[in-house]
CSV table of C-alpha atoms in Angstrom, one decimal:
chain,number,residue,atom,x,y,z
A,1,MET,CA,0.0,0.0,0.3
A,2,THR,CA,1.2,3.4,-1.1
A,3,PRO,CA,2.1,5.2,2.6
A,4,MET,CA,-0.7,8.5,3.4
A,5,PRO,CA,1.7,12.2,3.6
A,6,GLU,CA,2.4,13.2,6.9
A,7,ALA,CA,-1.0,15.7,7.9
A,8,THR,CA,-0.2,20.1,7.0
A,9,SER,CA,-2.9,22.5,8.0
A,10,SER,CA,-3.4,22.8,4.1
A,11,PRO,CA,-7.6,22.8,2.5
A,12,VAL,CA,-6.0,19.8,-0.2
A,13,SER,CA,-5.1,18.0,3.0
A,14,ALA,CA,-7.9,18.8,5.7
A,15,ALA,CA,-10.5,17.7,3.0
A,16,THR,CA,-8.6,14.8,2.1
A,17,ALA,CA,-9.0,13.5,5.5
A,18,ARG,CA,-12.7,14.6,5.3
A,19,THR,CA,-13.6,12.2,1.8
A,20,SER,CA,-11.7,9.4,4.3
A,21,THR,CA,-13.0,9.5,7.9
A,22,ARG,CA,-16.8,9.5,5.1
A,23,ARG,CA,-15.4,6.4,3.1
A,24,THR,CA,-14.8,4.8,6.8
A,25,PRO,CA,-17.8,2.2,6.7
A,26,PRO,CA,-18.7,1.8,10.6
A,27,THR,CA,-17.4,-0.6,12.7
A,28,TRP,CA,-20.4,-3.2,13.1
A,29,LEU,CA,-20.5,-3.7,9.1
A,30,VAL,CA,-17.4,-4.2,8.5
A,31,VAL,CA,-18.0,-6.8,11.8
A,32,ALA,CA,-21.3,-8.1,10.2
A,33,LEU,CA,-19.3,-8.5,5.8
A,34,ALA,CA,-16.6,-11.1,8.0
A,35,CYS,CA,-18.7,-13.1,9.8
A,36,ALA,CA,-21.5,-13.7,6.7
A,37,GLY,CA,-17.9,-14.9,5.1
A,38,GLN,CA,-17.1,-17.1,8.0
A,39,PHE,CA,-21.0,-18.6,8.7
A,40,LEU,CA,-20.6,-19.6,4.4
A,41,VAL,CA,-17.3,-21.2,5.1
A,42,VAL,CA,-18.8,-23.3,7.9
A,43,LEU,CA,-22.7,-23.9,7.1
A,44,ASP,CA,-20.5,-25.4,4.5
A,45,VAL,CA,-19.5,-27.9,6.0
A,46,SER,CA,-22.4,-30.2,7.3
A,47,VAL,CA,-25.2,-28.3,5.1
A,48,VAL,CA,-25.2,-30.9,2.3
A,49,ASN,CA,-25.2,-34.0,4.9
A,50,VAL,CA,-28.7,-34.9,4.8
A,51,ALA,CA,-28.8,-34.3,1.3
A,52,LEU,CA,-26.0,-37.0,0.5
A,53,PRO,CA,-29.0,-39.8,-0.3
A,54,SER,CA,-31.1,-37.6,-2.4
A,55,MET,CA,-26.9,-36.6,-4.1
A,56,ARG,CA,-26.6,-40.1,-4.6
A,57,THR,CA,-29.7,-41.3,-6.6
A,58,ASP,CA,-29.9,-38.7,-8.5
A,59,LEU,CA,-26.5,-38.6,-9.9
A,60,GLY,CA,-25.4,-42.2,-9.7
A,61,LEU,CA,-23.2,-41.7,-7.1
A,62,SER,CA,-21.8,-44.7,-6.2
A,63,ALA,CA,-21.1,-45.3,-1.8
A,64,GLN,CA,-16.9,-43.7,-2.7
A,65,GLY,CA,-17.7,-40.9,-4.5
A,66,LEU,CA,-20.3,-39.9,-2.3
A,67,GLN,CA,-17.8,-39.9,0.5
A,68,TRP,CA,-16.1,-37.7,-1.4
A,69,VAL,CA,-18.5,-35.3,-1.9
A,70,VAL,CA,-17.2,-34.9,1.5
A,71,ASN,CA,-13.9,-35.1,1.8
A,72,ALA,CA,-13.4,-32.8,-1.4
A,73,TYR,CA,-14.7,-30.2,0.5
A,74,ALA,CA,-13.2,-30.9,3.5
A,75,ILE,CA,-9.3,-32.2,2.1
A,76,ALA,CA,-8.8,-28.7,-0.1
A,77,PHE,CA,-10.7,-26.5,2.4
A,78,ALA,CA,-7.1,-27.5,5.3
A,79,GLY,CA,-4.8,-27.9,2.7
A,80,PHE,CA,-5.0,-24.8,1.3
A,81,MET,CA,-5.8,-22.9,5.1
A,82,LEU,CA,-2.0,-21.5,5.1
A,83,LEU,CA,-1.1,-20.8,2.1
A,84,GLY,CA,-4.4,-18.3,1.7
A,85,GLY,CA,-4.3,-16.8,5.4
A,86,ARG,CA,-0.6,-15.7,4.1
A,87,ALA,CA,-2.1,-14.0,0.7
A,88,GLY,CA,-4.2,-12.2,2.3
A,89,ASP,CA,-0.9,-10.7,4.0
A,90,LEU,CA,0.6,-10.0,1.6
A,91,TYR,CA,-1.4,-9.6,-1.1
A,92,GLY,CA,-4.3,-7.0,0.8
A,93,ARG,CA,-6.9,-8.9,2.8
A,94,LYS,CA,-10.0,-7.8,0.7
A,95,ARG,CA,-8.9,-9.3,-2.0
A,96,MET,CA,-7.9,-12.5,-0.9
A,97,PHE,CA,-11.9,-12.0,0.7
A,98,LEU,CA,-13.2,-11.2,-2.9
A,99,VAL,CA,-11.6,-14.0,-4.8
A,100,GLY,CA,-12.3,-16.9,-1.6
A,101,LEU,CA,-15.8,-16.0,-1.4
A,102,GLY,CA,-16.1,-15.3,-5.5
A,103,LEU,CA,-14.7,-18.5,-6.0
A,104,PHE,CA,-16.9,-20.8,-3.7
A,105,THR,CA,-20.3,-18.5,-4.8
A,106,LEU,CA,-19.8,-19.6,-8.8
A,107,ALA,CA,-18.4,-23.3,-7.1
A,108,SER,CA,-22.0,-23.4,-5.5
A,109,LEU,CA,-23.2,-22.5,-8.4
A,110,GLY,CA,-21.6,-25.5,-10.6
A,111,GLY,CA,-22.3,-27.5,-8.1
A,112,GLY,CA,-25.9,-27.0,-8.1
A,113,LEU,CA,-26.3,-27.4,-12.1
A,114,ALA,CA,-24.3,-30.4,-12.0
A,115,GLN,CA,-25.3,-33.6,-14.6
A,116,GLU,CA,-23.0,-35.9,-13.7
A,117,GLY,CA,-20.9,-37.3,-10.3
A,118,TRP,CA,-17.4,-36.2,-11.8
A,119,GLN,CA,-19.1,-32.3,-11.1
A,120,LEU,CA,-20.4,-32.4,-8.4
A,121,LEU,CA,-17.5,-33.1,-6.4
A,122,ALA,CA,-14.5,-31.3,-8.9
A,123,ALA,CA,-17.4,-27.9,-7.9
A,124,ARG,CA,-16.9,-29.4,-4.2
A,125,ALA,CA,-13.1,-29.4,-4.1
A,126,VAL,CA,-13.4,-25.2,-6.3
A,127,GLN,CA,-15.2,-25.0,-3.1
A,128,GLY,CA,-12.9,-26.2,-0.8
A,129,LEU,CA,-9.9,-23.5,-2.1
A,130,GLY,CA,-12.5,-20.8,-1.7
A,131,ALA,CA,-13.1,-21.3,1.5
A,132,ALA,CA,-9.5,-22.3,2.5
A,133,VAL,CA,-8.7,-18.5,0.8
A,134,LEU,CA,-11.9,-16.5,2.0
A,135,ALA,CA,-12.3,-17.6,6.4
A,136,PRO,CA,-8.5,-16.7,7.4
A,137,SER,CA,-9.2,-13.0,6.0
A,138,THR,CA,-13.1,-12.8,7.9
A,139,LEU,CA,-11.7,-12.8,11.1
A,140,THR,CA,-8.0,-9.9,9.8
A,141,ILE,CA,-10.2,-8.3,8.4
A,142,LEU,CA,-12.7,-7.7,11.8
A,143,THR,CA,-9.6,-7.3,13.9
A,144,ALA,CA,-7.9,-5.1,11.7
A,145,ALA,CA,-11.4,-2.9,12.2
A,146,VAL,CA,-11.7,-3.7,16.2
A,147,PRO,CA,-9.0,-2.3,17.9
A,148,GLU,CA,-7.9,-4.5,20.7
A,149,GLY,CA,-9.7,-5.1,23.9
A,150,ALA,CA,-12.8,-5.6,25.2
A,151,ALA,CA,-14.4,-4.9,21.2
A,152,ARG,CA,-12.1,-7.0,19.8
A,153,ALA,CA,-12.7,-9.8,22.4
A,154,ARG,CA,-16.5,-9.0,21.3
A,155,ALA,CA,-16.2,-9.0,17.5
A,156,ILE,CA,-14.2,-12.3,18.0
A,157,ALA,CA,-17.0,-13.5,20.3
A,158,THR,CA,-19.5,-12.3,17.5
A,159,TRP,CA,-17.1,-14.5,15.2
A,160,THR,CA,-17.1,-17.0,16.9
A,161,ALA,CA,-20.4,-17.3,17.8
A,162,VAL,CA,-21.7,-16.8,13.9
A,163,GLY,CA,-19.0,-19.9,12.4
A,164,ALA,CA,-20.5,-22.0,15.3
A,165,GLY,CA,-24.2,-21.6,14.5
A,166,GLY,CA,-23.5,-22.0,10.5
A,167,GLY,CA,-22.4,-25.7,11.9
A,168,ALA,CA,-25.0,-25.6,13.9
A,169,ALA,CA,-27.3,-25.5,11.1
A,170,GLY,CA,-26.2,-26.8,8.7
A,171,GLY,CA,-28.2,-30.0,9.8
A,172,LEU,CA,-31.7,-27.9,9.6
A,173,VAL,CA,-31.0,-26.2,6.5
A,174,GLY,CA,-30.3,-28.6,4.5
A,175,GLY,CA,-33.0,-30.5,5.3
A,176,ALA,CA,-35.5,-28.0,5.1
A,177,LEU,CA,-34.3,-27.7,2.1
A,178,VAL,CA,-34.3,-30.8,0.7
A,179,ASP,CA,-37.6,-31.4,2.2
A,180,GLY,CA,-39.5,-28.3,0.5
A,181,LEU,CA,-37.4,-27.8,-2.9
A,182,SER,CA,-34.3,-31.1,-4.0
A,183,TRP,CA,-30.9,-31.4,-3.5
A,184,ARG,CA,-29.8,-28.9,-5.0
A,185,TRP,CA,-30.4,-26.1,-2.9
A,186,VAL,CA,-28.0,-26.6,-0.3
A,187,LEU,CA,-25.5,-25.3,-3.1
A,188,LEU,CA,-27.9,-22.9,-4.6
A,189,ILE,CA,-28.6,-21.0,-1.6
A,190,ASN,CA,-25.0,-20.0,-1.4
A,191,VAL,CA,-25.5,-17.8,-4.3
A,192,PRO,CA,-27.4,-15.3,-4.0
A,193,VAL,CA,-25.9,-14.8,-0.3
A,194,GLY,CA,-22.6,-14.7,-1.8
A,195,ALA,CA,-23.8,-12.0,-4.1
A,196,VAL,CA,-24.9,-9.8,-1.1
A,197,VAL,CA,-21.8,-10.3,1.0
A,198,LEU,CA,-19.1,-9.6,-2.4
A,199,ALA,CA,-21.4,-6.7,-3.1
A,200,GLY,CA,-21.2,-5.6,0.5
A,201,ALA,CA,-17.4,-5.9,0.7
A,202,VAL,CA,-16.6,-4.5,-2.5
A,203,LEU,CA,-18.3,-1.7,-1.7
A,204,TRP,CA,-17.9,-0.7,2.6
A,205,LEU,CA,-14.1,-3.1,2.8
A,206,THR,CA,-11.0,-1.3,2.6
A,207,GLU,CA,-8.0,-2.8,1.7
A,208,SER,CA,-5.1,-3.9,4.7
A,209,ARG,CA,-2.2,-6.2,4.2
A,210,GLY,CA,1.0,-6.7,7.0
A,211,ALA,CA,4.0,-4.0,6.7
A,212,ALA,CA,6.5,-5.9,4.9
A,213,ARG,CA,5.8,-6.3,0.8
A,214,ARG,CA,7.8,-10.6,0.6
A,215,ARG,CA,7.4,-12.4,-1.8
A,216,LEU,CA,5.3,-16.1,-1.4
A,217,ASP,CA,6.8,-18.4,-0.3
A,218,LEU,CA,5.9,-20.8,-3.2
A,219,PRO,CA,7.9,-23.6,-2.2
A,220,GLY,CA,6.5,-23.4,1.7
A,221,ALA,CA,3.5,-23.0,-0.3
A,222,LEU,CA,3.6,-25.7,-2.2
A,223,LEU,CA,4.6,-28.6,0.9
A,224,VAL,CA,1.8,-27.3,3.3
A,225,THR,CA,-0.6,-27.5,0.9
A,226,VAL,CA,0.0,-31.3,-0.9
A,227,GLY,CA,1.1,-32.1,3.2
A,228,LEU,CA,-2.5,-31.2,4.3
A,229,ALA,CA,-4.0,-32.3,1.3
A,230,THR,CA,-2.9,-35.7,1.8
A,231,LEU,CA,-2.5,-35.9,5.6
A,232,ALA,CA,-6.3,-35.3,5.2
A,233,TYR,CA,-6.7,-37.3,2.9
A,234,GLY,CA,-5.6,-40.3,4.7
A,235,ILE,CA,-7.6,-39.2,7.5
A,236,SER,CA,-10.7,-39.4,5.6
A,237,GLN,CA,-9.9,-43.3,4.4
A,238,THR,CA,-9.6,-44.7,8.2
A,239,GLU,CA,-13.5,-45.1,8.3
A,240,SER,CA,-13.4,-46.4,5.2
A,241,GLU,CA,-10.6,-48.7,5.7
A,242,GLY,CA,-9.6,-48.9,9.1
A,243,TRP,CA,-6.4,-46.9,9.9
A,244,THR,CA,-3.3,-50.5,9.6
A,245,ALA,CA,-4.7,-50.5,5.1
A,246,THR,CA,-2.3,-49.4,3.4
A,247,ALA,CA,-4.5,-47.2,1.3
A,248,THR,CA,-4.8,-45.0,5.2
A,249,LEU,CA,-1.2,-45.4,5.5
A,250,VAL,CA,0.8,-44.7,2.8
A,251,PRO,CA,-0.8,-41.1,2.4
A,252,LEU,CA,-0.8,-40.7,6.3
A,253,LEU,CA,3.3,-41.0,6.0
A,254,ALA,CA,3.2,-39.2,3.3
A,255,GLY,CA,1.7,-36.2,4.8
A,256,VAL,CA,3.3,-36.1,8.0
A,257,ALA,CA,7.0,-36.5,5.3
A,258,LEU,CA,5.6,-33.5,3.5
A,259,LEU,CA,5.3,-31.7,6.8
A,260,GLY,CA,8.7,-32.4,8.0
A,261,LEU,CA,9.9,-31.7,4.6
A,262,PHE,CA,8.0,-28.1,4.5
A,263,LEU,CA,9.3,-27.6,8.7
A,264,LEU,CA,12.9,-27.6,7.2
A,265,VAL,CA,12.4,-25.6,4.2
A,266,GLU,CA,10.8,-23.0,6.5
A,267,ALA,CA,13.8,-22.9,8.7
A,268,ARG,CA,15.6,-22.1,5.9
A,269,THR,CA,14.3,-19.9,3.2
A,270,ALA,CA,14.6,-16.4,3.7
A,271,ALA,CA,11.0,-15.3,3.1
A,272,PRO,CA,9.1,-18.3,4.8
A,273,LEU,CA,5.7,-18.4,4.4
A,274,MET,CA,5.0,-19.6,8.5
A,275,PRO,CA,8.3,-18.1,10.3
A,276,LEU,CA,8.9,-20.8,12.6
A,277,GLY,CA,9.2,-18.0,15.3
A,278,LEU,CA,5.4,-17.7,15.4
A,279,LEU,CA,5.5,-21.9,16.8
A,280,ARG,CA,7.8,-20.5,19.5
A,281,LEU,CA,5.6,-17.5,20.9
A,282,ARG,CA,3.2,-19.3,23.6
A,283,SER,CA,-0.3,-17.8,23.3
A,284,VAL,CA,0.3,-18.8,19.5
A,285,ALA,CA,1.4,-22.4,20.0
A,286,SER,CA,-1.0,-23.2,23.1
A,287,ALA,CA,-3.7,-21.0,21.7
A,288,ASN,CA,-3.3,-23.9,17.9
A,289,VAL,CA,-3.1,-27.0,19.8
A,290,ALA,CA,-5.7,-26.1,22.4
A,291,MET,CA,-7.9,-26.4,19.4
A,292,LEU,CA,-7.1,-29.2,17.1
A,293,VAL,CA,-7.1,-31.1,20.8
A,294,SER,CA,-11.0,-30.1,21.7
A,295,GLY,CA,-11.7,-30.1,18.2
A,296,SER,CA,-11.5,-33.5,17.9
A,297,SER,CA,-14.1,-33.6,20.0
A,298,MET,CA,-16.8,-31.0,19.8
A,299,PHE,CA,-16.6,-31.2,15.4
A,300,SER,CA,-17.9,-34.7,16.8
A,301,MET,CA,-20.8,-33.7,18.5
A,302,TRP,CA,-23.0,-32.3,15.9
A,303,PHE,CA,-22.8,-36.2,13.4
A,304,PHE,CA,-23.1,-38.0,16.5
A,305,MET,CA,-26.3,-36.5,17.6
A,306,THR,CA,-28.1,-37.1,14.2
A,307,LEU,CA,-27.2,-40.0,13.6
A,308,TYR,CA,-28.9,-41.1,17.3
A,309,ALA,CA,-32.0,-39.1,16.3
A,310,GLN,CA,-31.9,-40.6,12.8
A,311,ASN,CA,-30.9,-43.6,13.0
A,312,VAL,CA,-32.0,-44.8,16.8
A,313,LEU,CA,-34.9,-42.4,17.9
A,314,GLY,CA,-36.1,-42.7,14.7
A,315,TYR,CA,-36.3,-38.3,13.7
A,316,THR,CA,-36.8,-37.2,9.9
A,317,PRO,CA,-34.1,-35.2,8.6
A,318,LEU,CA,-35.9,-31.5,9.0
A,319,GLU,CA,-37.3,-33.1,12.7
A,320,ALA,CA,-32.4,-34.3,13.7
A,321,GLY,CA,-32.5,-30.2,12.3
A,322,LEU,CA,-35.1,-28.5,14.8
A,323,ALA,CA,-34.0,-30.8,18.0
A,324,LEU,CA,-30.9,-29.6,18.1
A,325,VAL,CA,-32.5,-25.8,17.4
A,326,PRO,CA,-31.1,-25.1,21.4
A,327,SER,CA,-27.5,-27.1,20.8
A,328,SER,CA,-27.6,-24.2,18.5
A,329,LEU,CA,-28.8,-21.1,20.4
A,330,ALA,CA,-26.2,-22.4,22.9
A,331,VAL,CA,-23.3,-21.6,21.3
A,332,ILE,CA,-24.4,-18.5,20.9
A,333,LEU,CA,-24.8,-17.6,24.0
A,334,GLY,CA,-21.6,-19.5,25.5
A,335,SER,CA,-19.5,-17.5,22.5
A,336,LYS,CA,-21.3,-14.2,23.6
A,337,ALA,CA,-21.1,-14.8,27.4
A,338,ALA,CA,-17.3,-15.2,27.0
A,339,PRO,CA,-16.2,-11.8,26.0
A,340,ARG,CA,-18.5,-10.5,29.6
A,341,PHE,CA,-16.0,-13.4,31.5
A,342,MET,CA,-12.5,-12.4,30.2
A,343,PRO,CA,-11.8,-9.6,31.6
A,344,VAL,CA,-12.4,-11.1,34.7
A,345,LEU,CA,-11.6,-14.2,34.8
A,346,GLY,CA,-8.9,-14.1,32.4
A,347,ALA,CA,-9.4,-15.2,28.9
A,348,ARG,CA,-6.8,-19.3,29.9
A,349,ASN,CA,-9.2,-19.8,32.4
A,350,VAL,CA,-12.8,-19.1,31.1
A,351,ALA,CA,-11.2,-21.6,28.4
A,352,VAL,CA,-10.5,-23.9,30.7
A,353,LEU,CA,-14.1,-23.7,32.1
A,354,GLY,CA,-15.8,-24.1,28.9
A,355,THR,CA,-14.0,-27.2,28.1
A,356,LEU,CA,-14.9,-28.5,31.2
A,357,VAL,CA,-18.8,-27.2,30.9
A,358,ALA,CA,-18.4,-29.1,27.0
A,359,ALA,CA,-16.8,-32.2,29.5
A,360,ALA,CA,-20.0,-32.7,31.7
A,361,GLY,CA,-22.5,-32.8,28.1
A,362,PHE,CA,-19.8,-35.1,26.4
A,363,GLY,CA,-20.4,-37.4,30.1
A,364,TRP,CA,-24.7,-36.9,30.2
A,365,GLN,CA,-24.7,-37.3,26.5
A,366,SER,CA,-23.0,-40.6,27.1
A,367,THR,CA,-25.6,-42.8,29.1
A,368,MET,CA,-28.1,-42.3,25.7
A,369,THR,CA,-29.9,-45.0,25.2
A,370,ALA,CA,-32.0,-46.1,21.8
A,371,ASP,CA,-35.5,-44.9,23.8
A,372,GLY,CA,-34.4,-41.9,25.0
A,373,GLY,CA,-36.8,-38.8,25.0
A,374,PHE,CA,-35.8,-35.5,23.8
A,375,LEU,CA,-35.9,-33.5,27.1
A,376,THR,CA,-32.6,-35.9,29.2
A,377,ALA,CA,-31.4,-37.3,25.7
A,378,ILE,CA,-30.8,-34.7,23.0
A,379,MET,CA,-31.5,-30.8,24.3
A,380,ILE,CA,-29.7,-30.4,27.9
A,381,PRO,CA,-26.6,-33.0,27.2
A,382,GLY,CA,-26.7,-30.3,23.4
A,383,VAL,CA,-26.9,-27.4,25.3
A,384,LEU,CA,-23.9,-27.8,27.7
A,385,MET,CA,-21.4,-29.7,25.3
A,386,MET,CA,-22.5,-26.4,22.7
A,387,LEU,CA,-22.8,-23.7,25.5
A,388,GLY,CA,-19.1,-24.8,26.5
A,389,ALA,CA,-17.7,-24.8,22.7
A,390,GLY,CA,-18.9,-21.7,22.2
A,391,MET,CA,-16.6,-20.1,25.8
A,392,ALA,CA,-13.9,-22.0,25.6
A,393,ALA,CA,-13.5,-20.7,21.4
A,394,THR,CA,-13.2,-16.7,21.7
A,395,PRO,CA,-10.4,-17.3,24.5
A,396,LEU,CA,-9.1,-19.4,21.5
A,397,ALA,CA,-8.9,-17.0,19.1
A,398,SER,CA,-8.0,-14.8,20.9
A,399,LEU,CA,-5.3,-15.5,22.3
A,400,ALA,CA,-4.5,-16.7,19.0
A,401,ILE,CA,-4.2,-13.3,17.3
A,402,SER,CA,-3.2,-11.2,20.1
A,403,GLY,CA,0.0,-12.8,20.8
A,404,ALA,CA,0.6,-12.4,16.8
A,405,ALA,CA,2.5,-8.9,15.2
A,406,PRO,CA,0.5,-7.1,13.1
A,407,GLY,CA,2.0,-8.6,9.8
A,408,ASP,CA,1.2,-12.0,10.1
A,409,ALA,CA,-2.4,-12.1,11.4
A,410,GLY,CA,-3.3,-13.8,8.7
A,411,LEU,CA,-0.9,-16.7,8.2
A,412,VAL,CA,-1.8,-16.8,12.7
A,413,SER,CA,-6.0,-16.6,11.4
A,414,GLY,CA,-5.5,-19.2,9.0
A,415,LEU,CA,-3.8,-22.1,11.6
A,416,VAL,CA,-6.2,-21.5,14.0
A,417,ASN,CA,-8.7,-22.5,11.0
A,418,THR,CA,-6.5,-25.4,9.7
A,419,SER,CA,-6.3,-26.5,13.5
A,420,ARG,CA,-9.5,-26.8,14.2
A,421,THR,CA,-10.7,-28.7,10.5
A,422,MET,CA,-7.9,-30.5,11.2
A,423,GLY,CA,-8.9,-31.3,14.7
A,424,GLY,CA,-12.2,-32.3,13.5
A,425,SER,CA,-11.0,-34.2,10.8
A,426,LEU,CA,-9.1,-36.2,12.8
A,427,GLY,CA,-11.3,-36.6,16.3
A,428,LEU,CA,-14.7,-38.3,13.2
A,429,ALA,CA,-12.0,-40.2,11.9
A,430,VAL,CA,-11.1,-41.8,14.6
A,431,MET,CA,-14.3,-41.0,16.6
A,432,SER,CA,-16.3,-42.7,13.4
A,433,THR,CA,-14.0,-45.6,14.0
A,434,ILE,CA,-14.8,-46.0,17.6
A,435,ALA,CA,-17.7,-45.7,17.2
A,436,ALA,CA,-18.7,-49.2,14.2
A,437,ALA,CA,-15.6,-51.1,15.9
A,438,ARG,CA,-17.8,-51.2,19.4
A,439,SER,CA,-21.6,-50.7,17.4
A,440,GLY,CA,-20.6,-53.4,14.4
A,441,GLY,CA,-21.6,-51.4,11.9
A,442,GLU,CA,-23.7,-48.7,10.2
A,443,HIS,CA,-26.8,-51.2,10.0
A,444,ALA,CA,-26.6,-52.5,12.9
A,445,GLY,CA,-29.6,-51.6,15.9
A,446,PRO,CA,-30.7,-49.3,17.7
A,447,VAL,CA,-29.2,-50.2,21.4
A,448,ALA,CA,-25.3,-51.3,19.1
A,449,LEU,CA,-25.6,-48.4,16.8
A,450,THR,CA,-27.0,-46.1,20.9
A,451,ASP,CA,-23.9,-48.2,23.0
A,452,GLY,CA,-21.2,-47.3,19.5
A,453,TYR,CA,-22.1,-43.1,20.3
A,454,ALA,CA,-22.0,-43.5,24.1
A,455,LEU,CA,-18.8,-45.2,23.6
A,456,VAL,CA,-17.7,-41.8,21.6
A,457,PHE,CA,-19.3,-40.0,24.2
A,458,ARG,CA,-17.2,-41.2,26.6
A,459,THR,CA,-14.2,-40.9,24.6
A,460,GLY,CA,-14.7,-36.6,24.3
A,461,THR,CA,-15.2,-36.5,28.0
A,462,ALA,CA,-11.5,-38.0,28.4
A,463,VAL,CA,-10.2,-36.2,25.7
A,464,LEU,CA,-11.8,-32.4,26.5
A,465,THR,CA,-10.7,-33.2,29.6
A,466,ALA,CA,-7.3,-34.0,28.5
A,467,ALA,CA,-7.9,-30.3,26.9
A,468,ALA,CA,-8.8,-28.8,29.6
A,469,LEU,CA,-6.1,-29.6,31.5
A,470,LEU,CA,-3.5,-28.9,28.5
A,471,MET,CA,-5.5,-25.2,28.7
A,472,TRP,CA,-4.4,-24.8,32.2
A,473,ALA,CA,-0.9,-25.5,32.3
A,474,TRP,CA,0.5,-24.1,28.7
A,475,LEU,CA,-1.8,-21.2,27.6
A,476,PRO,CA,-0.3,-17.5,29.3
A,477,PRO,CA,-2.4,-16.5,32.4
A,478,GLY,CA,-2.1,-13.3,30.8
A,479,LYS,CA,-2.5,-11.3,28.3
A,480,PRO,CA,0.1,-11.6,26.0
A,481,LYS,CA,1.8,-10.0,24.3
A,482,PRO,CA,2.4,-9.0,20.5
A,483,ALA,CA,5.6,-10.3,18.3
A,484,THR,CA,7.7,-7.9,16.5
A,485,THR,CA,8.5,-7.8,13.1
């Protein structure tokens, strides 16, 4: 960006200053646009689930092809996230927001109009790429517009709540669209919404980027993208192939090797994609590890609660979505309550408290039975789980962003989203394997399925308890000091 001239008392300078002031968008509008972009990204992770049977019938997809409707998006999303975050720092956060949202919207149109299975899969992969470019920009645009302190904590809480609400609303929105229209509308609905947000971003967002203009680290970008995508592919294979199959082990080991090579390259290059010094910042490293570990359990909650409601209790897709509405409201409530507690208790303590509340909900849910009632088998434990998830996510994101230098904000935002996405993908694969091993597979009876789902929630209780201990020991107790570049 071209630096602004020093202020003078000349009429021209005064007029320029007044024009700049008039063109500055209200903070609430910037927050709203950033949150709308995040909502679309997270919603699309879950909204297609209830539409999968209809997609299979209409397009003649195989069972493996059906799995890739979900995986194509998730792998591209996770694999390109760091690259998208750094691109925003180097080339402008508004520009990357527009590029990402444009790709996402066009791919949604292509997917909704697909006539062949491969067309749908290609569209889902491009959606994931657009989401990976868009998601880091949403958080950095928000933090650049809101000064650090209580106001920023509230803005991050809103961003967290909207993102969590997008994931929670996926089942409800998808069920309503499939029942009322067709499976195509779970993708086509993104087009008018994306167009409105795109127009608002063009008109109202202002450009920002990191202070230093550097060339993009292409070798590092290639290694981390291919490494994360390969690792995510290996994770996706565990549910169908198992953990010891060659189809699983080869991509898992290859992904780990590529990420190791990425770290070696980053240690030697003059302008790294991810400065390894970031990982030495306690707030950045601890918050991301905590996000990955806790996300491995919390992400799977929606998946297994939906399966329990439909496969065991006999709910329709729309009824299952409606049953989870209280949980959706709880995650928003937890996200908005966190900033009120953070100045009093500290970000670390709020994150620990939220994680323990979620663990209590997981423990309650693990007592589920095949004839459970809505109030005690879905609503109350679901509210506890998501209330805690919302309370924990806001301080973790705040700690990670506050500990980084402004020039690395986009990268750290991408890292936060990558940790959450990869933790959720890995956790879902592990939990699915645990459930299948206990129940005997998807064709098991209601009692056997309930036993498998209950074991998943007992495992989640243990993981979240361990995550709370990790946060207490590692997260910085006070306000993190930003790094310098």
